[in-house]
Amino acid sequence: MDQSVDVVDHVSSLLDGEKYKEALTVAVDEKYAKQFKDNCWDLISVIVSKVNNDTNTLKPSLYGTCEQFLSIIVQKAVPEEALLEFIEQIEVSKNDAQFSIILQPLQQLLLKLTLKRGRSLEWCLNAISTYIDNIPVPEYELEGKQRLLMECDDNIRRINKVYSLLPPFYCPFISEVMNDDKCRPKQIISAFLISLFGKPLVYVDVDPDTNKQSETRACTKFLIADICTLLKNPLKFLAYIEKCSNESEKTKPKNEKYDENEEIDPYDHKEKVNITTLSGLFYALLSGHFEIPDTALPLVYSPEYLVCTVLLCGVHLLSFTEYGPLSKGIYLCKEILKKYPENILSSKLTMVHYNLGKNLMTVAIYSMYQSLRKESVVILGTLVNKFDYKGRCSLIKYMIDNANHSGMIGYAISLYKNSLDEAFKEPELPATFKDSQLMAMLKKICHLPHGAESDLVELADQIITSLNLLRYLVIKDTGNVTNFKNNFVAIETSYLEPLRVALKMSKAHYEVKLKDIEEAKNNPKENINVSINVGGNVLDTIPDKNKKEIILSALNAFHLIEGLVARLSECINLNKQKPV
């Protein structure tokens, strides 16, 4: 062969000219053998670059030739050199077709490297993880059956395609390490499989109610089956959840390069095993959305330990704003709380319960997804009612202190009222609903942040539920078991009196606004501008028709509150006449 002819350029030209048989001849011809072997590194790059996402459809012969070429290179090249180039090509792949065509020759090389496979396998799986992590995940404001449309999204299709390529690649290595629990390659593969439950999969909806037949769900099933087969007891990663949850951001950054001579436990690679990937894994294992072998979920763990640890995953998933992780967090928390007994002692309350309550409130108040908002409210009630009365009151106080939302505070008050009603059925009323403890709670509940000048529209839900609670107490506690009767004067002075003043001022204010709107309607030439302030927000850009609806709604709320105050006052006055 003419040494001036570059074999790499020659092969590239033949492929571009669609001379595929001739190109393959170069790969097997003995006269090109030395230069071919010396240039395998560059040949891999050139051949992979010829492949695009539509190559297999538009030019199947080219795609098949490239596959054969890479297979020949695997046979002729120095394995270590070819391996490094294939890994680099994964890292720089421009499309999924390039990623796909690399996997089989890469697997062939790894199978040849029996003695050095541990570190080589880790490098390969790291490169694959990096490629997968870079797949963008779309997020649309769709709910229920509308989310079936997500399967048509290009990025969701990419995720399905790429994930479907993985089991054929890693399965031969699982078979090799199955019977050796302590071998490093087994840990490497396990860490890789756990990483696949993170981004992008954690963002994709796999709810069986809305996506039972989705490809993503099928991919997840394969992953779960493989990880259960490999690990036998995936619940052993409960020990890593708390560790990862509390991990400081100042520990090794994600992109930090490790010393090649440093032998790091595969499970300590935080880009693989972290709170996000573990949350995705335990959602799949414990949400009830997938069939899990009974042998993969041993019953040796105490329910308290299992629930408290897994709830850390729920708290993490609920910290997202996207539908995928939020829905997974909702279903995981809903299912795992079923494993809790009833009437848990308040001493068992930990920060995870308070953090869960906080995140559930955030979802209930601010999430753009109505179905998730409703579910989070239900789970919040379940969480509170799992504890004894003292524990419930602690969580309810936390809700009132942190909700900053009248509707959510109103819901917390209703939970308190329901618990109080339940407590009255006990042989003896618990101390948490008596005397100073009761009054401390009522002080939080019956609170006008700015006294008579408080915005009653903004506080309407809280005020209505608080008045209903007070009236319930007056009517229910005829024997003054709670000692509430002795505090009528304090309630009247600190709450009802300023509330009456606030009602009078608010009604007058809104009635004037309503009159202004009517005058503006009757005298359009006078151009009367009417602005409304609700919750500190000035509503001066909305149409007068909508302003009128807001004002009428506010006035209706005032009338309702006024009626509740009157009935409560009547009950208090009647009760005062009875002896204590």
XYZ file of C-alpha atoms in Angstrom:
580
model
C 0.000 0.000 0.000
C 1.177 3.515 -0.762
C 2.277 4.907 2.604
C 1.172 8.375 1.474
C -2.444 7.200 1.515
C -4.050 7.844 4.873
C -6.190 4.834 5.755
C -8.515 6.987 7.869
C -9.196 9.428 5.029
C -9.474 6.535 2.592
C -12.140 4.738 4.656
C -13.998 8.006 5.254
C -14.073 8.754 1.506
C -15.335 5.258 0.686
C -18.149 5.558 3.219
C -19.093 9.013 1.929
C -19.116 7.613 -1.612
C -21.407 4.767 -0.502
C -18.724 2.181 -1.437
C -19.496 0.100 1.597
C -18.107 -3.280 0.447
C -14.852 -1.653 -0.577
C -14.629 0.102 2.784
C -15.068 -3.208 4.617
C -12.381 -4.727 2.405
C -9.906 -2.189 3.766
C -10.720 -3.370 7.265
C -9.882 -7.028 6.526
C -7.194 -6.694 3.832
C -3.762 -7.799 5.125
C -1.898 -5.082 3.207
C -3.692 -2.466 5.295
C -3.338 -4.409 8.551
C -0.522 -2.441 10.216
C -1.799 1.019 9.327
C -5.330 -0.055 10.191
C -4.246 -1.237 13.637
C -2.155 1.887 14.232
C -5.077 4.156 13.358
C -7.959 2.376 15.124
C -8.293 5.310 17.512
C -9.027 7.772 14.685
C -11.075 5.256 12.715
C -13.513 4.854 15.604
C -14.099 8.601 15.699
C -14.589 8.879 11.927
C -16.968 5.922 11.684
C -19.126 7.040 14.616
C -19.351 10.551 13.135
C -21.017 9.132 9.996
C -24.079 8.100 12.016
C -27.082 10.337 12.632
C -30.516 9.652 14.074
C -32.014 9.056 10.614
C -29.108 6.982 9.219
C -30.645 3.613 10.030
C -33.852 4.662 8.241
C -32.492 6.577 5.251
C -29.185 4.765 4.796
C -29.470 1.330 6.422
C -26.498 0.020 4.433
C -24.264 2.761 5.837
C -25.443 2.045 9.364
C -24.847 -1.711 8.947
C -21.385 -1.096 7.490
C -20.456 1.141 10.418
C -21.603 -1.564 12.843
C -19.453 -4.165 11.071
C -16.501 -1.798 10.949
C -16.626 -1.168 14.699
C -16.878 -4.903 15.360
C -13.747 -5.514 13.235
C -11.913 -2.752 15.101
C -12.715 -4.473 18.384
C -11.013 -7.616 17.064
C -7.927 -5.874 15.661
C -7.265 -2.960 18.013
C -5.363 -2.914 21.288
C -8.313 -3.364 23.693
C -7.212 -0.720 26.228
C -6.726 1.936 23.535
C -9.990 1.174 21.753
C -11.844 1.194 25.076
C -10.672 4.711 25.920
C -11.719 5.973 22.497
C -15.171 4.383 22.735
C -15.637 5.966 26.165
C -14.646 9.341 24.751
C -17.065 8.901 21.855
C -19.908 8.269 24.308
C -19.017 11.480 26.124
C -19.040 13.517 22.896
C -21.926 11.725 21.155
C -24.052 14.197 19.230
C -27.118 11.990 18.928
C -28.674 8.791 20.212
C -27.756 6.830 17.094
C -24.065 7.417 17.821
C -24.597 6.440 21.457
C -26.464 3.313 20.379
C -23.912 2.100 17.841
C -21.092 2.356 20.395
C -22.668 0.140 23.060
C -22.240 -3.280 21.423
C -18.529 -2.926 20.501
C -17.925 -1.415 23.917
C -19.532 -4.459 25.512
C -17.374 -6.767 23.355
C -14.224 -4.983 24.519
C -15.212 -5.219 28.171
C -15.884 -8.940 27.830
C -12.354 -9.336 26.435
C -10.808 -7.440 29.363
C -11.402 -10.091 31.994
C -8.504 -9.092 34.262
C -8.878 -5.302 34.163
C -12.624 -5.086 33.810
C -13.476 -3.548 37.197
C -12.049 -0.085 36.584
C -12.819 -0.231 32.844
C -16.454 -1.132 33.500
C -16.706 1.768 35.932
C -15.340 4.217 33.341
C -17.814 2.954 30.748
C -20.819 3.187 33.063
C -19.738 6.660 34.186
C -19.673 7.814 30.559
C -23.119 6.296 29.941
C -24.470 8.004 33.085
C -23.114 11.355 31.917
C -24.780 10.966 28.526
C -28.128 10.034 30.081
C -27.941 12.864 32.595
C -27.672 15.385 29.752
C -30.985 14.376 28.168
C -33.299 17.383 28.665
C -36.602 16.709 30.350
C -39.664 18.733 29.276
C -42.348 19.788 31.700
C -45.847 20.655 30.576
C -48.752 21.785 32.720
C -50.795 18.676 31.996
C -52.770 16.557 34.438
C -54.623 13.260 34.479
C -55.167 11.609 31.097
C -53.735 14.671 29.357
C -50.325 13.438 30.483
C -50.617 10.590 27.989
C -49.578 13.224 25.461
C -46.157 13.289 27.111
C -45.352 9.980 25.418
C -45.318 11.900 22.125
C -42.676 14.323 23.351
C -39.291 13.956 21.632
C -37.326 13.980 24.875
C -39.568 11.371 26.497
C -39.074 9.217 23.418
C -35.324 9.747 23.768
C -35.440 8.598 27.378
C -37.402 5.491 26.432
C -35.044 4.694 23.559
C -31.842 5.186 25.535
C -33.091 3.301 28.597
C -34.199 0.380 26.413
C -30.625 0.074 25.123
C -29.129 -0.376 28.580
C -30.275 -3.857 29.772
C -28.753 -5.688 26.769
C -25.494 -3.871 27.534
C -25.161 -4.525 31.279
C -26.976 -7.875 31.659
C -23.945 -10.071 30.749
C -21.978 -8.413 33.547
C -24.784 -8.978 36.067
C -24.697 -12.674 35.244
C -20.965 -12.800 35.968
C -21.128 -11.164 39.417
C -24.384 -12.629 40.729
C -22.801 -15.048 43.215
C -20.174 -12.741 44.677
C -21.699 -10.216 47.102
C -18.420 -8.492 47.894
C -16.936 -8.127 44.428
C -16.355 -4.546 43.326
C -17.873 -4.945 39.814
C -21.157 -5.959 41.454
C -21.140 -2.750 43.487
C -20.227 -0.727 40.388
C -23.176 -2.127 38.438
C -25.506 -1.650 41.427
C -24.494 2.005 41.793
C -25.080 2.493 38.061
C -28.559 0.967 38.213
C -29.460 3.175 41.182
C -28.278 6.237 39.245
C -30.759 5.420 36.479
C -33.654 6.146 38.860
C -32.548 9.783 39.078
C -32.509 12.329 36.282
C -34.110 12.059 33.764
C -36.359 9.157 34.854
C -37.465 10.833 38.081
C -39.079 13.610 36.022
C -41.213 11.265 33.905
C -44.727 10.247 34.912
C -45.029 6.467 35.417
C -48.301 6.516 37.379
C -50.223 3.329 36.445
C -53.541 5.210 36.574
C -52.566 7.539 33.743
C -49.616 5.810 32.057
C -50.148 2.090 32.558
C -48.963 1.186 29.053
C -46.211 3.789 28.726
C -42.786 2.791 27.434
C -41.151 4.595 30.332
C -43.067 2.434 32.752
C -41.918 -0.696 30.899
C -38.293 0.493 31.111
C -38.699 1.115 34.841
C -40.051 -2.429 35.321
C -36.914 -3.890 33.723
C -34.692 -1.753 35.925
C -36.518 -2.790 39.101
C -36.350 -6.472 38.160
C -32.602 -6.227 37.456
C -31.779 -4.337 40.645
C -33.822 -6.756 42.765
C -32.047 -9.677 41.092
C -28.624 -8.148 41.586
C -29.018 -6.805 45.121
C -31.484 -9.387 46.480
C -32.256 -6.900 49.297
C -32.416 -3.348 47.901
C -33.710 -2.140 51.283
C -30.123 -2.240 52.499
C -29.841 1.192 50.882
C -32.042 2.575 53.638
C -28.748 3.135 55.454
C -27.611 5.473 52.669
C -30.742 7.630 52.582
C -30.131 9.566 55.781
C -26.442 9.874 54.958
C -27.186 11.308 51.526
C -30.006 13.504 52.831
C -27.718 15.203 55.343
C -24.758 15.444 52.989
C -23.172 18.870 53.030
C -22.769 20.649 49.718
C -19.182 21.315 50.757
C -18.276 17.662 50.353
C -16.761 16.530 47.096
C -18.456 18.431 44.256
C -20.163 16.456 41.547
C -17.590 17.317 38.910
C -14.501 16.852 41.068
C -11.939 14.517 39.479
C -10.945 11.678 41.743
C -7.400 10.419 41.999
C -7.177 7.443 39.653
C -5.227 5.517 42.282
C -7.829 6.215 44.953
C -10.097 3.242 45.553
C -13.484 4.751 46.321
C -16.482 2.677 47.293
C -18.856 2.774 44.286
C -21.730 3.695 46.615
C -19.816 6.783 47.753
C -19.895 8.340 44.294
C -22.495 11.021 44.933
C -23.298 11.488 41.271
C -24.579 7.898 41.323
C -25.954 7.260 44.803
C -27.549 10.444 46.118
C -30.839 11.483 47.668
C -32.479 12.023 44.247
C -31.515 8.639 42.800
C -32.382 6.855 46.064
C -35.734 8.658 46.164
C -36.492 7.439 42.648
C -35.464 3.907 43.628
C -37.573 3.772 46.800
C -40.559 5.266 44.990
C -40.336 2.338 42.574
C -39.918 -0.155 45.417
C -42.513 1.078 47.912
C -45.138 3.191 46.142
C -47.179 0.153 45.143
C -46.974 1.205 41.481
C -44.764 -1.742 40.506
C -44.734 -5.443 41.305
C -41.796 -6.231 43.578
C -40.730 -9.791 44.484
C -41.569 -10.571 48.114
C -38.015 -11.769 48.658
C -36.696 -8.305 47.716
C -38.524 -6.621 50.608
C -37.585 -8.470 53.817
C -39.718 -7.733 56.882
C -36.813 -7.476 59.314
C -36.894 -3.672 59.435
C -39.000 -1.975 62.106
C -41.928 0.008 60.660
C -40.761 3.129 62.505
C -37.268 2.968 61.003
C -38.581 2.135 57.538
C -41.167 4.932 57.506
C -38.976 7.667 59.001
C -36.126 6.873 56.634
C -38.206 6.608 53.477
C -40.065 9.810 54.380
C -36.735 11.591 53.822
C -37.123 10.557 50.180
C -40.685 11.840 50.185
C -39.584 15.179 51.625
C -36.927 15.463 48.928
C -39.260 14.644 46.051
C -41.820 17.150 47.347
C -39.177 19.886 47.213
C -39.350 19.838 43.385
C -41.852 21.854 41.367
C -42.138 19.498 38.372
C -45.009 17.022 38.123
C -42.854 13.890 37.851
C -40.955 14.079 41.148
C -43.899 15.729 42.928
C -46.312 12.944 42.003
C -43.736 10.324 43.000
C -43.292 12.040 46.358
C -47.059 12.158 46.897
C -47.591 8.472 46.129
C -44.531 7.362 48.112
C -45.632 9.285 51.223
C -49.226 8.120 50.861
C -48.186 4.478 50.706
C -45.409 4.523 53.305
C -47.591 6.231 55.927
C -49.892 3.191 55.764
C -47.098 1.223 57.435
C -47.246 3.499 60.479
C -49.380 2.352 63.445
C -52.018 4.624 64.965
C -51.531 6.896 67.998
C -47.753 7.173 67.727
C -46.255 8.823 70.794
C -45.397 12.494 70.424
C -41.847 11.630 71.546
C -41.416 9.907 68.172
C -41.889 13.188 66.296
C -38.728 14.166 64.419
C -37.703 16.867 61.984
C -38.630 14.628 59.079
C -42.296 14.851 60.116
C -42.177 18.630 60.391
C -40.301 18.929 57.085
C -42.804 16.642 55.427
C -45.644 18.795 56.741
C -43.923 21.925 55.475
C -43.377 20.511 51.971
C -46.918 19.140 51.793
C -48.252 22.592 52.681
C -46.067 24.162 50.002
C -47.443 21.759 47.381
C -51.023 22.269 48.610
C -50.739 26.045 48.406
C -48.433 26.739 45.471
C -48.339 23.760 43.095
C -49.769 24.415 39.639
C -51.257 20.891 39.605
C -54.717 20.719 41.149
C -54.699 16.936 41.626
C -51.424 17.093 43.553
C -52.655 19.985 45.676
C -55.693 17.952 46.731
C -53.646 14.818 47.419
C -51.129 16.727 49.528
C -53.929 18.053 51.757
C -55.216 14.506 52.314
C -51.725 13.217 53.175
C -51.189 16.152 55.521
C -54.298 15.116 57.452
C -53.105 11.492 57.490
C -49.714 12.543 58.848
C -51.225 14.591 61.671
C -53.734 11.925 62.679
C -51.084 9.207 62.933
C -49.881 10.676 66.243
C -51.337 10.894 69.727
C -53.127 14.098 70.719
C -49.968 15.816 71.933
C -48.164 14.964 68.707
C -51.102 16.165 66.619
C -51.135 19.498 68.445
C -47.402 19.931 67.873
C -47.813 19.385 64.128
C -50.893 21.629 63.981
C -49.028 24.422 65.777
C -46.226 24.033 63.246
C -48.740 24.282 60.406
C -50.303 27.451 61.814
C -46.893 29.048 62.404
C -45.531 28.235 58.945
C -48.472 28.157 56.534
C -48.833 31.906 55.923
C -52.041 31.066 54.078
C -55.530 31.522 55.505
C -56.982 28.438 53.814
C -54.197 26.181 55.096
C -54.444 27.651 58.605
C -58.189 27.056 58.433
C -57.487 23.424 57.520
C -55.103 23.122 60.484
C -57.810 24.509 62.784
C -60.307 21.965 61.427
C -57.782 19.181 62.185
C -57.508 20.507 65.730
C -61.298 20.675 66.106
C -61.664 17.089 64.848
C -59.004 15.879 67.289
C -60.716 17.752 70.123
C -64.028 16.164 69.231
C -62.353 12.751 69.220
C -60.708 13.496 72.586
C -64.057 14.338 74.192
C -65.051 10.696 73.608
C -62.168 9.479 75.784
C -62.921 8.470 79.412
C -60.881 11.474 80.485
C -60.039 14.500 78.349
C -56.253 14.599 77.664
C -54.322 17.432 79.299
C -53.301 18.835 75.920
C -56.877 20.113 75.468
C -57.187 21.702 78.895
C -56.311 24.897 80.717
C -53.107 26.654 79.620
C -52.393 24.236 76.752
C -55.830 24.844 75.264
C -55.538 28.608 75.670
C -52.070 28.641 74.122
C -53.508 26.946 71.058
C -56.538 29.240 70.932
C -54.215 32.235 71.118
C -52.568 31.032 67.914
C -55.888 30.204 66.258
C -57.808 33.343 67.279
C -55.279 35.803 65.991
C -55.713 39.020 64.022
C -52.177 40.018 62.963
C -53.027 43.737 62.722
C -55.885 43.885 65.183
C -58.958 45.752 63.952
C -57.051 46.836 60.830
C -56.428 43.250 59.650
C -57.454 42.313 56.116
C -60.551 40.192 56.710
C -60.756 39.101 53.068
C -57.303 37.578 53.271
C -58.012 36.004 56.685
C -61.589 34.867 55.988
C -60.965 31.078 56.004
C -58.960 31.242 59.207
C -61.537 33.456 60.955
C -64.524 31.327 59.932
C -62.928 28.074 61.159
C -61.750 29.710 64.379
C -65.271 30.985 65.142
C -66.722 27.546 64.446
C -64.156 26.034 66.826
C -65.013 28.502 69.597
C -68.744 27.893 69.176
C -68.147 24.129 69.223
C -66.219 24.458 72.488
C -68.927 26.559 74.146
C -71.666 24.099 73.155
C -69.700 20.879 73.702
C -67.938 21.610 76.981
C -71.017 22.052 79.166
C -69.125 20.776 82.213
C -66.210 23.180 81.636
C -63.763 20.270 81.551
C -61.368 22.351 79.477
C -61.667 25.387 81.754
C -62.563 27.334 78.622
C -65.503 29.076 80.332
C -63.117 30.892 82.679
C -61.466 32.507 79.672
C -64.552 33.972 77.986
C -63.499 37.504 78.930
C -60.030 37.059 77.428
C -61.494 35.695 74.175
C -64.003 38.527 74.031
C -61.400 41.225 74.657
C -58.510 39.962 72.547
C -60.425 38.538 69.598
C -64.145 39.205 69.272
C -64.098 42.926 70.022
C -61.363 43.811 67.495
C -63.032 41.442 65.018
C -66.341 43.343 65.317
C -64.524 46.640 64.720
C -62.686 45.158 61.755
C -65.976 43.892 60.312
C -67.591 47.307 60.666
C -64.646 49.064 58.989
C -64.305 46.457 56.212
C -68.015 46.432 55.378
C -68.095 50.223 55.198
C -64.974 50.277 53.021
C -66.255 47.720 50.522
C -69.738 49.224 50.410
C -68.139 52.550 49.419
C -66.146 50.752 46.697
C -69.315 49.108 45.438
C -71.051 52.476 45.345
C -68.113 53.974 43.421
C -68.350 51.234 40.799
C -72.108 51.799 40.400
C -71.511 55.538 40.005
C -68.783 54.901 37.444
C -71.190 52.657 35.544
C -73.953 55.268 35.600
C -71.614 58.164 34.760
C -69.044 56.801 32.277
C -68.001 60.305 31.209
C -66.678 61.129 34.698
C -64.007 58.372 34.368
C -64.083 57.328 38.046
C -61.162 54.978 38.818
C -61.883 52.345 41.481
C -59.015 50.296 42.947
C -59.297 47.413 45.414
C -56.627 46.264 47.836
C -56.756 42.567 48.727
C -53.966 40.946 50.694
C -51.696 43.905 49.998
C -52.247 43.650 46.227
C -53.893 46.567 44.456
C -56.414 45.338 41.886
C -56.785 48.400 39.663
C -56.256 46.866 36.226
C -59.133 44.371 36.174
C -62.532 45.185 34.623
C -65.214 46.793 36.789
C -67.407 43.703 36.376
C -64.750 41.549 38.049
C -64.129 44.178 40.707
C -67.808 44.103 41.548
C -67.735 40.313 41.874
C -64.755 40.537 44.242
C -66.488 43.156 46.371
C -69.746 41.184 46.560
C -67.811 38.030 47.475
C -66.014 39.943 50.235
C -69.275 41.377 51.565
C -70.810 37.889 51.618
C -67.811 36.677 53.645
C -68.257 39.584 56.068
C -71.939 38.762 56.512
C -71.075 35.126 57.193
C -68.424 36.091 59.764
C -70.826 38.583 61.315
C -73.473 35.870 61.686
C -70.943 33.479 63.256
C -69.813 36.145 65.724
C -73.428 36.837 66.694
C -74.205 33.141 67.263
C -70.976 32.658 69.214
C -71.725 35.695 71.414
C -75.209 34.362 72.046
C -73.806 30.985 73.101
C -71.244 32.612 75.381
C -73.867 34.801 77.048
C -76.141 31.812 77.659
C -73.216 29.827 79.024
C -72.225 32.645 81.386
C -75.581 32.349 83.066
C -74.904 28.716 83.975
C -72.834 27.995 87.083
C -69.291 26.778 86.520
